[in-house]
Amino acid sequence: MNDPRPHPRGGLGARKKERIDSLARAGARRDDAPDTEVASAGTVDDRAGVSLVASAWRRLRRNVVFLAGATIVVLFVILALVAPLVAPHDPSAGLLLSQVRQQTNPIPGPQPGFPLGGDQAGRDLLSRLLVGSRQTLYVGVFATLGGLIGGLTLGTLAGAFGGWIDSLVMRVVDVMLSIPSLLMAFSIAAIAARPSQWTVILAIAIVQVPIFARLLRGSMLAQRHSDHVLAARALGVKPAPIVFRHMLPNALGPVIVQATLVVATAIIDAAALSFLGLGNPDDRVPEWGQMLGAAQTYLAGYPHLAFYPAACIIVVALGFTLMGESLREALDPKSRR
Amino acid sequence: MSTAASPPDRRHPTAPADGPAVHDPAAAGRSDATGPLLSVRNLTVRFRRQGEEDFVAVDDVSFDVRAGQTVGLVGESGCGKSVTSLAIMGLLPKRGNTVTGRVDFEGIDLLSLSPRQLRDRRGRDIAMIFQDPLSSLNPVVPIGVQVSEVIERHVGLSRAKARPQARELLSKVGIPDPDRRLSEYPHQLSGGMRQRALIAMALACRPRLLIADEPTTALDVTIQAQILALLKELVQDSGTALVMITHDLGVVAGLCDRVNVLYGGRIVERADRHELFATPRHPYTNGLLASIPRLDAPRGQRLSPVPGSVADNIPWDHACAFAPRCDRPVAACREVTPELVTDEAAPSAPGGLPRALRCHHPVEPGQESR
Ligand SMILES: Nc1ncnc2c1ncn2[C@@H]1O[C@H](COP(=O)(O)OP(=O)(O)O)[C@@H](O)[C@H]1O
Ligand SMILES: [Mg+2]
């Protein structure tokens, strides 16, 4: 039951689980790495050690992939924060509505003051794209946070107590993992009586919960068998501080890395939900996925309408993925130094 | 479980005879000034293995530690030293093993205590330090907080009140600039400093017993000597009893009053330090002694480690586990399990305790291979 290895049972979730567990192990191995360092360092043992974070940062600073990802992410976040200020027009005002002709000219083209033209409701496309970044950031951040909170709670419960609590939590998590995540998000979002941006966020958060839970549980178990936890127990430290001071902070590494990657999936999933009309039905607040969905009707004649939001989604998701993956590599002790 | 109500040990008539209290069955249940501080009796630890027979990592081990005494537990890697100490501390995994025998600490059997009662004693009455100082410290918590934690836990002081004590402890274990070190993280300290910090944590509440499990193995040679000197000084000053676990008889020579030599989970020889070094009786002890580098050895003389490895061990039932590696085996060694008996033939210091030996064909005094 305490075995952190993937279940022998195959099935839909098996590959997903294996990946999560390998992530957890990668994070846990940091305990063994300094071991060999001390032993092999011999006479130079008395120099100050190099912390994992410091050495990871040293390598990340020169890592092109990481820098590219981080640049995209930072630009995106800044843009999302200042978008309403830099957007040339009000994204919800139909300024070009007078040019929209249902049969002959449904989409107003580029013109002075409107470099990308308007959409089917005569609203400035550029402004909508810029301000749309906000919703994307909200979804990415809040869905990830929600998933983190749920996953941390379950994972801590399972990893700290072990025994039947662990078994129970992990069976629930396994069931959740065996359902394809997008399908589950669709189902949850579809149940909502009044769909909104928040139901999308909730749906995606719930989908992320089992991933975080399994990941944290794995690295908590590794912590439970670590030397410093044994040493703390040898000093009579009580269970609560053992869990929250000695295990949890050391188990968070792989979870934080995963969180970066989850932002990317959350953005894509949110776009997919909006695209399928499960998001906020009110299209006055621009959202990339919803814009993409609306562009379907005009795809033959006006592909740019779909291209811009799609490109935005891809670039931002790519930024988070690049950053997350290189973080994970840098924090993996196997690739240390 | 409890064997102490009956006379010490039927199978090994003299085996546990490490202190006077042992022959008095009633003494095991009370804590009097003359009784041992720690009395381990017939401690046996079995690990369950899937589809195989249980693995007996510690087999019927008995020894005593008296207040202020330093007792060595010596043997090569895998002979059960760490498992013995973890069993005493109650730190073995909850599942997958069975521990039998008695571990009386000040007259109370630790094995019969609830986890909570045991937790209250750990760090306060009995403390332990481990082999690898880096991995024994929490990497994300400053040293000061880790030292204060023990004081907060057992003395009930607040973090702020415990901090000056933590500072004092660090300077007592020879960490220079303790104020700065308090707020540093383990990776910022050298290996020697880390082990000093761990010693400070272990001795923070003035425990009566300290178990040191190969405390210098992960350190470089010059640091090793410093740490051993520090340990010796601290336990002498505070009257703390010390169980020194090591694979290195050299460590024992400078530190221990009494030595238990372990092989394959069992004690094979027990003696006062001087007698053990003067007249090793078990061929294994003899081999270990011969492998210590000596300053007075003729130049160019090769060190002779005990040949073979633990992998050559044969089970103790119907044989001596050491027989395949022994340089003086006789037929009985592969047919009869040797018992741990009082060693009458070996000279014993006047007034000293009887030596014990588990061997069919012990090294005769004067025949030591050196
Ligand atoms: N948790 C465990 N489960 C199974 N076997 C164990 C466990 N811990 C130790 N052992 C076995 O017990 C034996 C003694 O180990 P140990 O006490 O660590 O040796 P050492 O004398 O080097 O400290 C070894 O053979 C080891 O493989
Ligand atoms: Mg050991």
PDB file of N, CA, C and O in Angstrom, chain B residues 44-75:
ATOM      1  N   THR B  44      16.218  -9.440  19.816  1.00  0.00           N
ATOM      2  CA  THR B  44      16.184 -10.120  18.522  1.00  0.00           C
ATOM      3  C   THR B  44      15.285  -9.334  17.572  1.00  0.00           C
ATOM      4  O   THR B  44      14.175  -8.961  17.945  1.00  0.00           O
ATOM      5  N   VAL B  45      15.805  -9.044  16.404  1.00  0.00           N
ATOM      6  CA  VAL B  45      15.009  -8.319  15.409  1.00  0.00           C
ATOM      7  C   VAL B  45      14.930  -9.165  14.147  1.00  0.00           C
ATOM      8  O   VAL B  45      15.956  -9.541  13.572  1.00  0.00           O
ATOM      9  N   ARG B  46      13.708  -9.489  13.756  1.00  0.00           N
ATOM     10  CA  ARG B  46      13.491 -10.244  12.512  1.00  0.00           C
ATOM     11  C   ARG B  46      12.807  -9.352  11.500  1.00  0.00           C
ATOM     12  O   ARG B  46      11.837  -8.680  11.826  1.00  0.00           O
ATOM     13  N   PHE B  47      13.306  -9.364  10.281  1.00  0.00           N
ATOM     14  CA  PHE B  47      12.620  -8.673   9.193  1.00  0.00           C
ATOM     15  C   PHE B  47      11.874  -9.709   8.381  1.00  0.00           C
ATOM     16  O   PHE B  47      12.441 -10.737   8.015  1.00  0.00           O
ATOM     17  N   ARG B  48      10.605  -9.404   8.107  1.00  0.00           N
ATOM     18  CA  ARG B  48       9.841 -10.331   7.264  1.00  0.00           C
ATOM     19  C   ARG B  48      10.220 -10.084   5.814  1.00  0.00           C
ATOM     20  O   ARG B  48      10.362  -8.949   5.381  1.00  0.00           O
ATOM     21  N   ARG B  49      10.397 -11.183   5.099  1.00  0.00           N
ATOM     22  CA  ARG B  49      10.711 -11.073   3.673  1.00  0.00           C
ATOM     23  C   ARG B  49       9.659 -11.820   2.882  1.00  0.00           C
ATOM     24  O   ARG B  49       9.195 -12.880   3.308  1.00  0.00           O
ATOM     25  N   GLN B  50       9.317 -11.264   1.731  1.00  0.00           N
ATOM     26  CA  GLN B  50       8.288 -11.901   0.922  1.00  0.00           C
ATOM     27  C   GLN B  50       8.779 -13.227   0.371  1.00  0.00           C
ATOM     28  O   GLN B  50       9.843 -13.305  -0.230  1.00  0.00           O
ATOM     29  N   GLY B  51       7.988 -14.250   0.592  1.00  0.00           N
ATOM     30  CA  GLY B  51       8.281 -15.561   0.020  1.00  0.00           C
ATOM     31  C   GLY B  51       9.537 -16.214   0.551  1.00  0.00           C
ATOM     32  O   GLY B  51      10.012 -17.192  -0.002  1.00  0.00           O
ATOM     33  N   GLU B  52      10.106 -15.630   1.618  1.00  0.00           N
ATOM     34  CA  GLU B  52      11.322 -16.223   2.168  1.00  0.00           C
ATOM     35  C   GLU B  52      11.181 -16.305   3.678  1.00  0.00           C
ATOM     36  O   GLU B  52      10.272 -15.734   4.269  1.00  0.00           O
ATOM     37  N   GLU B  53      12.129 -16.969   4.283  1.00  0.00           N
ATOM     38  CA  GLU B  53      12.148 -17.013   5.732  1.00  0.00           C
ATOM     39  C   GLU B  53      12.492 -15.637   6.281  1.00  0.00           C
ATOM     40  O   GLU B  53      13.117 -14.831   5.597  1.00  0.00           O
ATOM     41  N   ASP B  54      12.094 -15.374   7.519  1.00  0.00           N
ATOM     42  CA  ASP B  54      12.457 -14.109   8.151  1.00  0.00           C
ATOM     43  C   ASP B  54      13.972 -13.946   8.165  1.00  0.00           C
ATOM     44  O   ASP B  54      14.710 -14.922   8.281  1.00  0.00           O
ATOM     45  N   PHE B  55      14.396 -12.681   8.052  1.00  0.00           N
ATOM     46  CA  PHE B  55      15.821 -12.412   8.163  1.00  0.00           C
ATOM     47  C   PHE B  55      16.100 -11.912   9.572  1.00  0.00           C
ATOM     48  O   PHE B  55      15.525 -10.920  10.024  1.00  0.00           O
ATOM     49  N   VAL B  56      16.971 -12.628  10.284  1.00  0.00           N
ATOM     50  CA  VAL B  56      17.267 -12.245  11.664  1.00  0.00           C
ATOM     51  C   VAL B  56      18.474 -11.311  11.647  1.00  0.00           C
ATOM     52  O   VAL B  56      19.610 -11.730  11.501  1.00  0.00           O
ATOM     53  N   ALA B  57      18.213 -10.015  11.773  1.00  0.00           N
ATOM     54  CA  ALA B  57      19.293  -9.029  11.672  1.00  0.00           C
ATOM     55  C   ALA B  57      20.030  -8.893  12.993  1.00  0.00           C
ATOM     56  O   ALA B  57      21.232  -8.649  13.019  1.00  0.00           O
ATOM     57  N   VAL B  58      19.301  -9.032  14.094  1.00  0.00           N
ATOM     58  CA  VAL B  58      19.909  -8.988  15.421  1.00  0.00           C
ATOM     59  C   VAL B  58      19.429 -10.231  16.153  1.00  0.00           C
ATOM     60  O   VAL B  58      18.239 -10.502  16.215  1.00  0.00           O
ATOM     61  N   ASP B  59      20.384 -10.990  16.684  1.00  0.00           N
ATOM     62  CA  ASP B  59      20.045 -12.322  17.168  1.00  0.00           C
ATOM     63  C   ASP B  59      20.464 -12.477  18.622  1.00  0.00           C
ATOM     64  O   ASP B  59      21.647 -12.657  18.924  1.00  0.00           O
ATOM     65  N   ASP B  60      19.503 -12.345  19.529  1.00  0.00           N
ATOM     66  CA  ASP B  60      19.762 -12.658  20.923  1.00  0.00           C
ATOM     67  C   ASP B  60      20.917 -11.843  21.502  1.00  0.00           C
ATOM     68  O   ASP B  60      21.815 -12.377  22.133  1.00  0.00           O
ATOM     69  N   VAL B  61      20.865 -10.556  21.274  1.00  0.00           N
ATOM     70  CA  VAL B  61      21.948  -9.690  21.742  1.00  0.00           C
ATOM     71  C   VAL B  61      21.643  -9.178  23.146  1.00  0.00           C
ATOM     72  O   VAL B  61      20.544  -8.695  23.408  1.00  0.00           O
ATOM     73  N   SER B  62      22.610  -9.336  24.034  1.00  0.00           N
ATOM     74  CA  SER B  62      22.472  -8.827  25.397  1.00  0.00           C
ATOM     75  C   SER B  62      23.715  -8.044  25.765  1.00  0.00           C
ATOM     76  O   SER B  62      24.826  -8.500  25.512  1.00  0.00           O
ATOM     77  N   PHE B  63      23.512  -6.870  26.334  1.00  0.00           N
ATOM     78  CA  PHE B  63      24.662  -6.143  26.887  1.00  0.00           C
ATOM     79  C   PHE B  63      24.143  -5.082  27.850  1.00  0.00           C
ATOM     80  O   PHE B  63      22.951  -4.764  27.863  1.00  0.00           O
ATOM     81  N   ASP B  64      25.047  -4.582  28.662  1.00  0.00           N
ATOM     82  CA  ASP B  64      24.683  -3.567  29.645  1.00  0.00           C
ATOM     83  C   ASP B  64      25.489  -2.300  29.413  1.00  0.00           C
ATOM     84  O   ASP B  64      26.617  -2.355  28.941  1.00  0.00           O
ATOM     85  N   VAL B  65      24.888  -1.197  29.772  1.00  0.00           N
ATOM     86  CA  VAL B  65      25.620   0.068  29.791  1.00  0.00           C
ATOM     87  C   VAL B  65      25.341   0.693  31.143  1.00  0.00           C
ATOM     88  O   VAL B  65      24.187   0.869  31.521  1.00  0.00           O
ATOM     89  N   ARG B  66      26.416   1.000  31.862  1.00  0.00           N
ATOM     90  CA  ARG B  66      26.195   1.626  33.167  1.00  0.00           C
ATOM     91  C   ARG B  66      26.345   3.123  33.043  1.00  0.00           C
ATOM     92  O   ARG B  66      26.967   3.626  32.106  1.00  0.00           O
ATOM     93  N   ALA B  67      25.763   3.825  34.009  1.00  0.00           N
ATOM     94  CA  ALA B  67      25.785   5.290  33.965  1.00  0.00           C
ATOM     95  C   ALA B  67      27.205   5.790  33.728  1.00  0.00           C
ATOM     96  O   ALA B  67      28.142   5.345  34.391  1.00  0.00           O
ATOM     97  N   GLY B  68      27.361   6.672  32.778  1.00  0.00           N
ATOM     98  CA  GLY B  68      28.651   7.280  32.503  1.00  0.00           C
ATOM     99  C   GLY B  68      29.620   6.411  31.743  1.00  0.00           C
ATOM    100  O   GLY B  68      30.703   6.861  31.365  1.00  0.00           O
ATOM    101  N   GLN B  69      29.238   5.155  31.487  1.00  0.00           N
ATOM    102  CA  GLN B  69      30.152   4.226  30.827  1.00  0.00           C
ATOM    103  C   GLN B  69      30.114   4.413  29.309  1.00  0.00           C
ATOM    104  O   GLN B  69      29.100   4.849  28.757  1.00  0.00           O
ATOM    105  N   THR B  70      31.211   4.092  28.644  1.00  0.00           N
ATOM    106  CA  THR B  70      31.212   4.083  27.191  1.00  0.00           C
ATOM    107  C   THR B  70      31.379   2.645  26.710  1.00  0.00           C
ATOM    108  O   THR B  70      32.350   1.989  27.049  1.00  0.00           O
ATOM    109  N   VAL B  71      30.384   2.192  25.978  1.00  0.00           N
ATOM    110  CA  VAL B  71      30.377   0.804  25.524  1.00  0.00           C
ATOM    111  C   VAL B  71      30.437   0.776  24.006  1.00  0.00           C
ATOM    112  O   VAL B  71      29.703   1.498  23.333  1.00  0.00           O
ATOM    113  N   GLY B  72      31.327  -0.045  23.497  1.00  0.00           N
ATOM    114  CA  GLY B  72      31.469  -0.136  22.049  1.00  0.00           C
ATOM    115  C   GLY B  72      30.652  -1.284  21.482  1.00  0.00           C
ATOM    116  O   GLY B  72      30.504  -2.337  22.099  1.00  0.00           O
ATOM    117  N   LEU B  73      30.097  -1.054  20.299  1.00  0.00           N
ATOM    118  CA  LEU B  73      29.404  -2.105  19.554  1.00  0.00           C
ATOM    119  C   LEU B  73      30.135  -2.154  18.215  1.00  0.00           C
ATOM    120  O   LEU B  73      30.006  -1.245  17.406  1.00  0.00           O
ATOM    121  N   VAL B  74      30.936  -3.204  18.043  1.00  0.00           N
ATOM    122  CA  VAL B  74      31.852  -3.204  16.914  1.00  0.00           C
ATOM    123  C   VAL B  74      31.546  -4.346  15.962  1.00  0.00           C
ATOM    124  O   VAL B  74      31.208  -5.457  16.391  1.00  0.00           O
ATOM    125  N   GLY B  75      31.659  -4.081  14.692  1.00  0.00           N
ATOM    126  CA  GLY B  75      31.476  -5.132  13.709  1.00  0.00           C
ATOM    127  C   GLY B  75      31.410  -4.506  12.340  1.00  0.00           C
ATOM    128  O   GLY B  75      31.196  -3.304  12.209  1.00  0.00           O
TER     129      GLY B  75
END
